[in-house]
mmCIF file of C-alpha atoms in Angstrom:
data_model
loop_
_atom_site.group_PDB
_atom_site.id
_atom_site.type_symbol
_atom_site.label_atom_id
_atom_site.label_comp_id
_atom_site.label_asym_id
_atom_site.label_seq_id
_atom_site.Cartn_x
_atom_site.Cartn_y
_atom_site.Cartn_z
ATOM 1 C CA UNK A 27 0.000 0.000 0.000
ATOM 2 C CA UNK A 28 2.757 2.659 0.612
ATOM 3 C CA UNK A 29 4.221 1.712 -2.409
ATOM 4 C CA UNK A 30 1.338 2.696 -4.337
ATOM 5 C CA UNK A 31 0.661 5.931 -2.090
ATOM 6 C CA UNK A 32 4.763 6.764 -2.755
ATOM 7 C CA UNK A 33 3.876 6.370 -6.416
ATOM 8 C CA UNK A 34 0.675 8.225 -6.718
ATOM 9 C CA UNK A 35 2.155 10.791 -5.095
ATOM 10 C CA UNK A 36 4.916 11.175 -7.678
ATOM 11 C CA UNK A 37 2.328 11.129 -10.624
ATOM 12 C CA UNK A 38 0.783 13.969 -9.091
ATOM 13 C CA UNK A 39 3.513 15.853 -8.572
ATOM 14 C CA UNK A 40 4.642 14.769 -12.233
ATOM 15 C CA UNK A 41 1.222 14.791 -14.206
ATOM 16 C CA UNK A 42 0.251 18.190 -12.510
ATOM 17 C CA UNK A 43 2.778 20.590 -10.205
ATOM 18 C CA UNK A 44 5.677 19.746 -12.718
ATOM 19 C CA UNK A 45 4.318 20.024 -15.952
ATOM 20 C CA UNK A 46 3.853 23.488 -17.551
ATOM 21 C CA UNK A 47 0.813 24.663 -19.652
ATOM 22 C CA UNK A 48 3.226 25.243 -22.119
ATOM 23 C CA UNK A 49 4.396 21.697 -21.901
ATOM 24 C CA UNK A 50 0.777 20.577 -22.713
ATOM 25 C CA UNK A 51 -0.011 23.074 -25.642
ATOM 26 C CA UNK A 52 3.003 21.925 -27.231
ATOM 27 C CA UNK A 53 2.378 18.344 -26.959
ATOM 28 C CA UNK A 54 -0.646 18.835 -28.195
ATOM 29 C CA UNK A 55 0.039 20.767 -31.498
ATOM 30 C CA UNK A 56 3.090 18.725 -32.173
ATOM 31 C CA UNK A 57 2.486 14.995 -30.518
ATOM 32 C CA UNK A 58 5.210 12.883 -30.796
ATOM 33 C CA UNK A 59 7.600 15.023 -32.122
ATOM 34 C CA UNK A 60 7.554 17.482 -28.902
ATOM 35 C CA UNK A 61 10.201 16.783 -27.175
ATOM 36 C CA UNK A 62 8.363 17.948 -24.023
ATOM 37 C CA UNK A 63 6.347 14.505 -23.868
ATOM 38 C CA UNK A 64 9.411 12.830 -23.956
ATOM 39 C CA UNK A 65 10.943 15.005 -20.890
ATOM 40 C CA UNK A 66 7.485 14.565 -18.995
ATOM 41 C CA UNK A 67 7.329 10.545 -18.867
ATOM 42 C CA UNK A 68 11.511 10.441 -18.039
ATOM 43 C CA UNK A 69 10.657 12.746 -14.964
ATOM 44 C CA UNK A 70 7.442 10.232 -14.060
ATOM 45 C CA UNK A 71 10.177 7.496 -14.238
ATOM 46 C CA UNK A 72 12.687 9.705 -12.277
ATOM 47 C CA UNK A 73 10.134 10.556 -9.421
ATOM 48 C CA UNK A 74 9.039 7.163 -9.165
ATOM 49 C CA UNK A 75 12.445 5.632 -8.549
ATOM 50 C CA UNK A 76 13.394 8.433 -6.359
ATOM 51 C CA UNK A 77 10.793 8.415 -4.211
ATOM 52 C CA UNK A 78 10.657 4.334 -3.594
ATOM 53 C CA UNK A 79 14.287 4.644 -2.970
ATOM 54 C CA UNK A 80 15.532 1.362 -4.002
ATOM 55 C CA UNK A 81 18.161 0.623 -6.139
ATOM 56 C CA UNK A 82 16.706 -2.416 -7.965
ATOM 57 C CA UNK A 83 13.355 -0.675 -8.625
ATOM 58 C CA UNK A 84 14.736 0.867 -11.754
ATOM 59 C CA UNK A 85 13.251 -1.575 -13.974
ATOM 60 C CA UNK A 86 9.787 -0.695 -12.362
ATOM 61 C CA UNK A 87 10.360 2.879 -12.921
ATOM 62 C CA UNK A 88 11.447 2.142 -16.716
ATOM 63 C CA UNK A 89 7.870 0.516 -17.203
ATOM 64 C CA UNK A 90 6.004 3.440 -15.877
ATOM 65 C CA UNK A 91 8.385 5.556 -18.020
ATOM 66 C CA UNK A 92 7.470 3.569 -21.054
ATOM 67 C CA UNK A 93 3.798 2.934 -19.744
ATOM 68 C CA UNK A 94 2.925 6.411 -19.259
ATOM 69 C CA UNK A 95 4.550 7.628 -22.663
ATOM 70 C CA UNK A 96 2.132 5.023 -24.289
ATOM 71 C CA UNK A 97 -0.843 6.306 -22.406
ATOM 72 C CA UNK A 98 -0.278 10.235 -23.143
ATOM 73 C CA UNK A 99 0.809 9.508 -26.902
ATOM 74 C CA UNK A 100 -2.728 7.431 -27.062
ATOM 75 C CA UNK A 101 -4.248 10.843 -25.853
ATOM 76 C CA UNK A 102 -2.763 12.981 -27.988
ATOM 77 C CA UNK A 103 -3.693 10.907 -31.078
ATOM 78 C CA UNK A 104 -7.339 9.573 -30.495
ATOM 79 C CA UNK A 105 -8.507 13.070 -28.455
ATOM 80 C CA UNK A 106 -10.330 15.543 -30.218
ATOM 81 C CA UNK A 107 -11.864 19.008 -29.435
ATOM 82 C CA UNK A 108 -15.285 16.960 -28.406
ATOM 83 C CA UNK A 109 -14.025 14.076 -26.133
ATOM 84 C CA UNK A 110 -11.183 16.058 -24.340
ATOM 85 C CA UNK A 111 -13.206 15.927 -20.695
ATOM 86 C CA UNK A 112 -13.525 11.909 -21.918
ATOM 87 C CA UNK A 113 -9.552 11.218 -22.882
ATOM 88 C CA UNK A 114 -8.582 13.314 -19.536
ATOM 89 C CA UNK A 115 -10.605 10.801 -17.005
ATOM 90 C CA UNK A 116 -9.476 7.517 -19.179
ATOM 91 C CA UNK A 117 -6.114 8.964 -19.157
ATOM 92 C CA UNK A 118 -5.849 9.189 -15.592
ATOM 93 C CA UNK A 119 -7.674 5.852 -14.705
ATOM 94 C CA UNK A 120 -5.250 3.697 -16.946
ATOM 95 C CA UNK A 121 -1.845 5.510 -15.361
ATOM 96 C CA UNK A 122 -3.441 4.482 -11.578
ATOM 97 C CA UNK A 123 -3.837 1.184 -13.107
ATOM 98 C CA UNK A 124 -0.247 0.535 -13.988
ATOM 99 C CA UNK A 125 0.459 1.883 -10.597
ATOM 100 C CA UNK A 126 -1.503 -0.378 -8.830
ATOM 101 C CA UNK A 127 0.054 -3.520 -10.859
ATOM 102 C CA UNK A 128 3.533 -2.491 -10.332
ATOM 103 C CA UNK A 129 3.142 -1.710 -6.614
ATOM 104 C CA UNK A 130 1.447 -5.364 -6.452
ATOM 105 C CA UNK A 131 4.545 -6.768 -8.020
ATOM 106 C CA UNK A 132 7.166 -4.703 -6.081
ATOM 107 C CA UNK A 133 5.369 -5.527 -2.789
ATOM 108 C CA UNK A 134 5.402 -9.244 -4.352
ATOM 109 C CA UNK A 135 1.513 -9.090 -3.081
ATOM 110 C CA UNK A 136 -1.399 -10.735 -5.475
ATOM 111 C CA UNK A 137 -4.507 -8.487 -6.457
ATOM 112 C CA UNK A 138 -7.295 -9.337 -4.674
ATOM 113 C CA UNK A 139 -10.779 -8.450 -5.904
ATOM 114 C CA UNK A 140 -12.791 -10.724 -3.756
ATOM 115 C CA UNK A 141 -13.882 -7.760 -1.231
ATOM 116 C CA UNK A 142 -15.158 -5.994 -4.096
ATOM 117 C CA UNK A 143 -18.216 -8.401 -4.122
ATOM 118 C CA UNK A 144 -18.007 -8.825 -0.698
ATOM 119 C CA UNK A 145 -21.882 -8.550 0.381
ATOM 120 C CA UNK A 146 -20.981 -5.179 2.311
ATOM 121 C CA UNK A 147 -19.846 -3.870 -0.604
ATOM 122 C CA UNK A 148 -22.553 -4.281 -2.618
ATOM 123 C CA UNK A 149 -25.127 -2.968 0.073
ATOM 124 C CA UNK A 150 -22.612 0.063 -0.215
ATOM 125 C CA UNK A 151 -22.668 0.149 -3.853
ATOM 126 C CA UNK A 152 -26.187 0.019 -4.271
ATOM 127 C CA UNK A 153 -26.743 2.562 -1.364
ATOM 128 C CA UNK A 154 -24.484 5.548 -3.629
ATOM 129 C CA UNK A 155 -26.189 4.480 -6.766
ATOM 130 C CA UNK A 156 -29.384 5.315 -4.919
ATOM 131 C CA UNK A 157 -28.216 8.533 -4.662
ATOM 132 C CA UNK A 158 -27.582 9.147 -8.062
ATOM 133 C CA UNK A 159 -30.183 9.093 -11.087
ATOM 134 C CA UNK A 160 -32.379 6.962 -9.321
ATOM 135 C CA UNK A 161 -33.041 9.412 -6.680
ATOM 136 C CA UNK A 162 -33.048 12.232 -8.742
ATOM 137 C CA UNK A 163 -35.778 10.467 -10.756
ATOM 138 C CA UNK A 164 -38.037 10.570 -7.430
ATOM 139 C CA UNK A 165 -37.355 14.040 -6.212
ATOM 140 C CA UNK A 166 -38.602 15.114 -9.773
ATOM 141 C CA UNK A 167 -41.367 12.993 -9.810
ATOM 142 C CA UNK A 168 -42.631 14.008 -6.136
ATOM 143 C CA UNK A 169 -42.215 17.734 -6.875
ATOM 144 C CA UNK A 170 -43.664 17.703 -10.253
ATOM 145 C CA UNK A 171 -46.863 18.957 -9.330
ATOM 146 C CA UNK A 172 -45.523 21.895 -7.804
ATOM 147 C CA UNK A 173 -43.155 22.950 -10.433
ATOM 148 C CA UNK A 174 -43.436 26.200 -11.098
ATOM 149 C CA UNK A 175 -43.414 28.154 -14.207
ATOM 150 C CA UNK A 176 -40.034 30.551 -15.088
ATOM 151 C CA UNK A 177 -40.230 34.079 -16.017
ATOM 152 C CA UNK A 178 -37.340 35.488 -15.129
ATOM 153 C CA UNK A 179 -33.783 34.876 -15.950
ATOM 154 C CA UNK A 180 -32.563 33.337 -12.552
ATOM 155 C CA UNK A 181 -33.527 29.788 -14.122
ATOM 156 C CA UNK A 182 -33.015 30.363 -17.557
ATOM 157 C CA UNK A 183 -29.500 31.464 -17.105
ATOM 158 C CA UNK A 184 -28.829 28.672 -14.925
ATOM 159 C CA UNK A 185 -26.022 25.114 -16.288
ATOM 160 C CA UNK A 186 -28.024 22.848 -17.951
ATOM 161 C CA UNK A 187 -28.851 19.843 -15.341
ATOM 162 C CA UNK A 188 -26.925 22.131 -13.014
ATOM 163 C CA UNK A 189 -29.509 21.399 -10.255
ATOM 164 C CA UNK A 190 -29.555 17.302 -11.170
ATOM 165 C CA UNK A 191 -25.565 17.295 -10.100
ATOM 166 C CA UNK A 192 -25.859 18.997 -6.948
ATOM 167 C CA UNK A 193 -28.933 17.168 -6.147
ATOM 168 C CA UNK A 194 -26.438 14.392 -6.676
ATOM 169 C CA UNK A 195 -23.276 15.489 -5.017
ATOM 170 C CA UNK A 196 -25.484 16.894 -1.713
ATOM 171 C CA UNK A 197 -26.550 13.369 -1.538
ATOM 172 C CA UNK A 198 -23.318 11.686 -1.643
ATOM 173 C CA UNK A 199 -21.927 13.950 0.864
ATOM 174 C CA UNK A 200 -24.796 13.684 3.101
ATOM 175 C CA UNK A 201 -24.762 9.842 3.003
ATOM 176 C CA UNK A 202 -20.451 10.006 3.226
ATOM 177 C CA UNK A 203 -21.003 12.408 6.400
ATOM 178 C CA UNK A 204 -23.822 9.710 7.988
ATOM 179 C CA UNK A 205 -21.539 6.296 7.642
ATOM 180 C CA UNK A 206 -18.854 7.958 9.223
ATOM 181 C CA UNK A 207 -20.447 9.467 12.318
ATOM 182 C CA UNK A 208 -20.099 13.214 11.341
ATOM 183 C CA UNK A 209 -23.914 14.221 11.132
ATOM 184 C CA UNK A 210 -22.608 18.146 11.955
ATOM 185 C CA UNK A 211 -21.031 17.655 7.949
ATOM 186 C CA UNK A 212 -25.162 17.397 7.432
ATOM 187 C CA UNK A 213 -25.835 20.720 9.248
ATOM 188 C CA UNK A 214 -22.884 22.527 7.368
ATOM 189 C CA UNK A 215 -23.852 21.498 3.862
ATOM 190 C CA UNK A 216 -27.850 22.620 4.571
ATOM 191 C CA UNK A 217 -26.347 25.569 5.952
ATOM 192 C CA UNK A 218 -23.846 26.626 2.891
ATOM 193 C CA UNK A 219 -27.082 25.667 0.660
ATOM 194 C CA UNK A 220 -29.406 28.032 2.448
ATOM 195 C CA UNK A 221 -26.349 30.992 2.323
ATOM 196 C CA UNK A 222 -25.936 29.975 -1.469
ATOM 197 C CA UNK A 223 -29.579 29.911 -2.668
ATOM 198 C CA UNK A 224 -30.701 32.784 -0.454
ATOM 199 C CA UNK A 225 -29.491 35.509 -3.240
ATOM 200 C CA UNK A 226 -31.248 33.542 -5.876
ATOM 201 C CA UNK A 227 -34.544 33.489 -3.803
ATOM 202 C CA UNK A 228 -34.436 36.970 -2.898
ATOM 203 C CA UNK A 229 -34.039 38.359 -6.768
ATOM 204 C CA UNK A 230 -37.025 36.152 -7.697
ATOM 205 C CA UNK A 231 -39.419 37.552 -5.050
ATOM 206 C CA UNK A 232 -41.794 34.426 -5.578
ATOM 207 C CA UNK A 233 -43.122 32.428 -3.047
ATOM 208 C CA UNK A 234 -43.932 29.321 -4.895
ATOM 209 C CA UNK A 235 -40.131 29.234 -5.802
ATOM 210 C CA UNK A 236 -38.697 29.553 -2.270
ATOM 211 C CA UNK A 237 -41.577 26.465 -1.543
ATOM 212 C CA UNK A 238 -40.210 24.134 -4.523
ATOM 213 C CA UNK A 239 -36.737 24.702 -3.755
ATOM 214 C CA UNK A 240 -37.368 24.275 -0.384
ATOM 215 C CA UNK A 241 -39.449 20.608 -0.808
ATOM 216 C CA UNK A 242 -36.912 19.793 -3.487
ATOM 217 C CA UNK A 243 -33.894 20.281 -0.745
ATOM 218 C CA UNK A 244 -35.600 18.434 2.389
ATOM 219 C CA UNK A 245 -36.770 15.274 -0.365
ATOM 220 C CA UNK A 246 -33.376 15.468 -1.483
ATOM 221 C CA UNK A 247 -30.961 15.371 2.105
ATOM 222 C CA UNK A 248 -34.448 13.143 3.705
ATOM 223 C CA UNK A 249 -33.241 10.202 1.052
ATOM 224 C CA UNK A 250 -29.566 10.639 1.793
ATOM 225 C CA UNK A 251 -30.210 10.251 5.455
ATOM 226 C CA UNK A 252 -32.846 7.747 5.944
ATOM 227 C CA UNK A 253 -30.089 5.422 3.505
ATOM 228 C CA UNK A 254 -26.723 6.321 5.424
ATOM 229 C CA UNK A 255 -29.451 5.457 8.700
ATOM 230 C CA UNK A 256 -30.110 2.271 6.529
ATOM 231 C CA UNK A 257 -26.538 0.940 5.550
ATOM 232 C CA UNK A 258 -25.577 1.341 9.211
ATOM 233 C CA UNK A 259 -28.203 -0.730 10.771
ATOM 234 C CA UNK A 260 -28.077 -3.234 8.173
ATOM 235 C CA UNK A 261 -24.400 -3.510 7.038
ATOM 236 C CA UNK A 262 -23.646 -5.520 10.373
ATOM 237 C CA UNK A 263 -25.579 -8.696 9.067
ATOM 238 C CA UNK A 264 -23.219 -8.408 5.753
ATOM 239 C CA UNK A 265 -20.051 -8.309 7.765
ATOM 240 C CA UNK A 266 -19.449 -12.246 7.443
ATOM 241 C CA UNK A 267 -21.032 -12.165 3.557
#
């Protein structure tokens, strides 16, 4: 495990507090023949091996050189204007993946992906997709009738799905702050809500508004809770499953 941490941390420091904008502009206008993609994946290598120390883990740094120059020339290639957001996430995923199979084989340690199906894991699983789609689904449906209708530029102006995804991430963090015994992380978040919608609610001057958003919010954080209240009462029976 520390090898992987020691590793992470030297992507980081190499993927993102070492690597220039200009770096990046360059290697994408020119791809392989930039020189600066070349200089990038020799310092991954070089901050691997120097932070795991050991002499004989050169040939481990070598593949993540030659791993992570395979990865960002991929990138470069198959990314266009459309699918940047896309390439940037698979990017990322693929260089923790050799990470994680070279700190296995350093630490001489198998990968084991039997407590991923462990039945506590899936009750966790299904508990955050709950608080995903799904439960945006219901807090739509149950407010429908009460939706009311837009004539000012507050809402029209607003990210599309904007209020969706922080339906969603208020959920997660609500549920997060429940399994781990921090219901004051509730209170905060409802709090920084209230302070960030107030403006919004003022400018419209409508009543029914203030209502929907204010149904919309206690629907929302009343699913989170009653499931984190859920998991922990029944996630002792899946301990042995």
């Amino acid at each position: 495990m520390i090898t992987f941490i020691k590793l992470l941390l030297a992507h980081l420091l190499g993927d993102f507090m070492l690597q220039p904008n200009s770096w990046v502009r360059e290697k994408e206008r020119l791809k392989a023949r930039s020189p600066k993609i070349y200089f990038h994946v020799l310092l991954h290598g070089a901050l691997s091996f120097l932070f795991i120390g050991k002499l004989n883990f050169w040939i481990w740094a070598l593949v993540i050189t030659l791993a992570h120059c395979i990865i960002d020339l991929a990138k470069l290639y198959f990314q266009k204007e459309r699918n940047k957001r896309t390439w940037f996430w698979l990017d990322q995923l693929l260089h923790i993946i050799v990470l994680i199979i070279v700190s296995c084989f350093w630490e001489n340690k198998p990968i084991d992906f039997s407590g991923l199906w462990s039945g506590k894991s899936i009750l966790l699983y299904t508990c955050i997709l709950l608080q995903t789609t799904p439960a945006a689904v219901f807090v739509k449906m149950m407010i429908s009738a009460w939706t009311p209708s837009y004539n000012n530029s507050i809402e029209t102006d607003s990210l599309q799905n904007a209020g969706k995804y922080i339906g969603i991430l208020e959920r997660l963090f609500v549920f997060i702050f429940i399994i781990i015994n921090h219901w004051e992380g509730v209170g905060f978040l409802l709090a920084a809500k209230s302070v960030f919608r107030f403006g919004d609610l003022r400018e419209a001057r409508d009543r029914k508004l203030t209502e929907y958003v204010m149904i919309g919010t206690f629907l929302s954080f009343g699913i989170a809770i009653v499931t984190g209240i859920l998991f922990k009462a029944i996630v002792p029976y899946f301990i042995n499953a």
